[in-house]
Amino acid sequence: MILLLYELRIYHMHSGRMQAINDRFANFTLRIFAKHGMQVIEFWKDLDDEHNRLYYVMEYADMDERNRKWEAFRNDPEWQQVKQESEKDAPIVEKIESIYMKRAPYFPK
């Protein structure tokens, strides 16, 4: 059995910036992730809009792969331009949490 690494990313948005992050993911970020072989498994939005959080899970072979792909993404000129332009009026993300997980061996895929 191959054990994969999963990363749960929790984005805490600045007030009033949820639509900006949704637009950025829909129009740019997911495509740039794909360009770098970054696989998003699932996305969720907090049920209570007051919490202003976005959650998503990414899958990697291991931590080395995760770090390589994120480094390439952060250094991508297109991403740098998209981030700068989308935050010209105000920052979007207040805080990012990352939780690293592996699948429990007794849970079926």
PDB file of C-alpha atoms in Angstrom:
ATOM      1  CA  MET A   1       0.000   0.000   0.000  1.00  0.00           C
ATOM      2  CA  ILE A   2       1.336   3.423  -0.979  1.00  0.00           C
ATOM      3  CA  LEU A   3       1.037   5.998   1.780  1.00  0.00           C
ATOM      4  CA  LEU A   4       0.430   9.490   0.494  1.00  0.00           C
ATOM      5  CA  LEU A   5       0.778  12.792   2.264  1.00  0.00           C
ATOM      6  CA  TYR A   6      -2.273  15.029   2.515  1.00  0.00           C
ATOM      7  CA  GLU A   7      -2.181  18.687   3.443  1.00  0.00           C
ATOM      8  CA  LEU A   8      -5.258  20.411   4.803  1.00  0.00           C
ATOM      9  CA  ARG A   9      -4.887  24.139   4.166  1.00  0.00           C
ATOM     10  CA  ILE A  10      -7.131  26.532   6.057  1.00  0.00           C
ATOM     11  CA  TYR A  11      -7.279  30.101   4.813  1.00  0.00           C
ATOM     12  CA  HIS A  12      -8.585  32.742   7.187  1.00  0.00           C
ATOM     13  CA  MET A  13      -9.707  35.654   5.021  1.00  0.00           C
ATOM     14  CA  HIS A  14      -9.693  39.317   5.831  1.00  0.00           C
ATOM     15  CA  SER A  15     -13.205  40.648   6.283  1.00  0.00           C
ATOM     16  CA  GLY A  16     -15.020  41.090   2.979  1.00  0.00           C
ATOM     17  CA  ARG A  17     -12.368  39.247   0.925  1.00  0.00           C
ATOM     18  CA  MET A  18     -13.985  35.806   0.472  1.00  0.00           C
ATOM     19  CA  GLN A  19     -15.182  36.615  -3.050  1.00  0.00           C
ATOM     20  CA  ALA A  20     -11.682  37.776  -3.981  1.00  0.00           C
ATOM     21  CA  ILE A  21     -10.131  34.444  -2.935  1.00  0.00           C
ATOM     22  CA  ASN A  22     -12.888  32.484  -4.681  1.00  0.00           C
ATOM     23  CA  ASP A  23     -12.310  34.459  -7.887  1.00  0.00           C
ATOM     24  CA  ARG A  24      -8.544  34.043  -7.673  1.00  0.00           C
ATOM     25  CA  PHE A  25      -8.785  30.256  -7.225  1.00  0.00           C
ATOM     26  CA  ALA A  26     -11.438  29.871  -9.946  1.00  0.00           C
ATOM     27  CA  ASN A  27      -9.728  32.071 -12.530  1.00  0.00           C
ATOM     28  CA  PHE A  28      -6.011  31.560 -11.868  1.00  0.00           C
ATOM     29  CA  THR A  29      -4.703  29.553  -8.921  1.00  0.00           C
ATOM     30  CA  LEU A  30      -6.108  26.124  -9.801  1.00  0.00           C
ATOM     31  CA  ARG A  31      -4.722  26.395 -13.339  1.00  0.00           C
ATOM     32  CA  ILE A  32      -1.296  27.430 -12.023  1.00  0.00           C
ATOM     33  CA  PHE A  33      -1.398  24.573  -9.498  1.00  0.00           C
ATOM     34  CA  ALA A  34      -2.085  22.149 -12.366  1.00  0.00           C
ATOM     35  CA  LYS A  35       0.845  23.581 -14.320  1.00  0.00           C
ATOM     36  CA  HIS A  36       3.093  22.540 -11.419  1.00  0.00           C
ATOM     37  CA  GLY A  37       1.469  19.119 -10.951  1.00  0.00           C
ATOM     38  CA  MET A  38      -0.246  20.166  -7.706  1.00  0.00           C
ATOM     39  CA  GLN A  39      -3.391  18.141  -7.054  1.00  0.00           C
ATOM     40  CA  VAL A  40      -6.265  19.561  -5.028  1.00  0.00           C
ATOM     41  CA  ILE A  41      -8.505  16.763  -3.710  1.00  0.00           C
ATOM     42  CA  GLU A  42     -11.386  18.870  -2.371  1.00  0.00           C
ATOM     43  CA  PHE A  43     -12.476  22.403  -1.471  1.00  0.00           C
ATOM     44  CA  TRP A  44     -14.867  23.557   1.228  1.00  0.00           C
ATOM     45  CA  LYS A  45     -16.219  26.865   2.438  1.00  0.00           C
ATOM     46  CA  ASP A  46     -17.230  27.323   6.059  1.00  0.00           C
ATOM     47  CA  LEU A  47     -20.969  26.780   6.514  1.00  0.00           C
ATOM     48  CA  ASP A  48     -21.126  29.873   8.716  1.00  0.00           C
ATOM     49  CA  ASP A  49     -20.076  32.849   6.569  1.00  0.00           C
ATOM     50  CA  GLU A  50     -19.048  34.736   9.709  1.00  0.00           C
ATOM     51  CA  HIS A  51     -16.024  32.448  10.058  1.00  0.00           C
ATOM     52  CA  ASN A  52     -14.664  33.675   6.698  1.00  0.00           C
ATOM     53  CA  ARG A  53     -12.591  30.518   6.086  1.00  0.00           C
ATOM     54  CA  LEU A  54     -11.764  28.393   3.069  1.00  0.00           C
ATOM     55  CA  TYR A  55     -10.478  24.804   3.369  1.00  0.00           C
ATOM     56  CA  TYR A  56      -8.813  22.570   0.818  1.00  0.00           C
ATOM     57  CA  VAL A  57      -6.824  19.337   0.755  1.00  0.00           C
ATOM     58  CA  MET A  58      -3.845  18.623  -1.481  1.00  0.00           C
ATOM     59  CA  GLU A  59      -2.198  15.259  -2.156  1.00  0.00           C
ATOM     60  CA  TYR A  60       1.537  14.554  -2.495  1.00  0.00           C
ATOM     61  CA  ALA A  61       3.802  11.520  -2.644  1.00  0.00           C
ATOM     62  CA  ASP A  62       5.821  12.863   0.304  1.00  0.00           C
ATOM     63  CA  MET A  63       7.014  16.054   2.022  1.00  0.00           C
ATOM     64  CA  ASP A  64       9.892  16.539  -0.445  1.00  0.00           C
ATOM     65  CA  GLU A  65       7.458  16.588  -3.359  1.00  0.00           C
ATOM     66  CA  ARG A  66       5.192  18.991  -1.467  1.00  0.00           C
ATOM     67  CA  ASN A  67       8.050  21.394  -0.778  1.00  0.00           C
ATOM     68  CA  ARG A  68       9.375  21.275  -4.363  1.00  0.00           C
ATOM     69  CA  LYS A  69       5.973  21.970  -5.866  1.00  0.00           C
ATOM     70  CA  TRP A  70       5.161  24.834  -3.496  1.00  0.00           C
ATOM     71  CA  GLU A  71       8.569  26.401  -4.149  1.00  0.00           C
ATOM     72  CA  ALA A  72       7.978  26.232  -7.913  1.00  0.00           C
ATOM     73  CA  PHE A  73       4.478  27.678  -7.474  1.00  0.00           C
ATOM     74  CA  ARG A  74       5.640  30.575  -5.272  1.00  0.00           C
ATOM     75  CA  ASN A  75       8.380  31.431  -7.788  1.00  0.00           C
ATOM     76  CA  ASP A  76       6.099  31.230 -10.832  1.00  0.00           C
ATOM     77  CA  PRO A  77       6.053  34.691 -12.489  1.00  0.00           C
ATOM     78  CA  GLU A  78       2.391  34.310 -13.468  1.00  0.00           C
ATOM     79  CA  TRP A  79       1.430  33.540  -9.844  1.00  0.00           C
ATOM     80  CA  GLN A  80       3.452  36.471  -8.561  1.00  0.00           C
ATOM     81  CA  GLN A  81       1.643  38.802 -10.965  1.00  0.00           C
ATOM     82  CA  VAL A  82      -1.802  37.356 -10.153  1.00  0.00           C
ATOM     83  CA  LYS A  83      -1.163  37.683  -6.405  1.00  0.00           C
ATOM     84  CA  GLN A  84       0.053  41.256  -6.740  1.00  0.00           C
ATOM     85  CA  GLU A  85      -2.861  42.340  -8.928  1.00  0.00           C
ATOM     86  CA  SER A  86      -5.513  40.587  -6.816  1.00  0.00           C
ATOM     87  CA  GLU A  87      -4.205  42.252  -3.654  1.00  0.00           C
ATOM     88  CA  LYS A  88      -3.675  45.765  -5.031  1.00  0.00           C
ATOM     89  CA  ASP A  89      -6.694  47.119  -3.112  1.00  0.00           C
ATOM     90  CA  ALA A  90      -6.234  45.069   0.073  1.00  0.00           C
ATOM     91  CA  PRO A  91      -4.703  41.811   1.284  1.00  0.00           C
ATOM     92  CA  ILE A  92      -6.930  38.745   0.892  1.00  0.00           C
ATOM     93  CA  VAL A  93      -5.611  36.105   3.289  1.00  0.00           C
ATOM     94  CA  GLU A  94      -5.032  36.995   6.922  1.00  0.00           C
ATOM     95  CA  LYS A  95      -3.573  33.638   8.000  1.00  0.00           C
ATOM     96  CA  ILE A  96      -2.890  30.179   6.530  1.00  0.00           C
ATOM     97  CA  GLU A  97      -2.823  26.988   8.591  1.00  0.00           C
ATOM     98  CA  SER A  98      -1.396  23.729   7.249  1.00  0.00           C
ATOM     99  CA  ILE A  99      -2.136  20.343   8.776  1.00  0.00           C
ATOM    100  CA  TYR A 100      -0.287  17.307   7.398  1.00  0.00           C
ATOM    101  CA  MET A 101      -2.102  13.985   7.408  1.00  0.00           C
ATOM    102  CA  LYS A 102      -1.869  10.391   6.210  1.00  0.00           C
ATOM    103  CA  ARG A 103      -4.783   8.065   5.558  1.00  0.00           C
ATOM    104  CA  ALA A 104      -5.762   5.752   8.415  1.00  0.00           C
ATOM    105  CA  PRO A 105      -4.971   2.179   7.306  1.00  0.00           C
ATOM    106  CA  TYR A 106      -8.421   0.855   8.254  1.00  0.00           C
ATOM    107  CA  PHE A 107     -10.372   3.352   6.157  1.00  0.00           C
ATOM    108  CA  PRO A 108     -11.143   2.273   2.563  1.00  0.00           C
ATOM    109  CA  LYS A 109     -10.339   4.569  -0.315  1.00  0.00           C
TER     110      LYS A 109
END
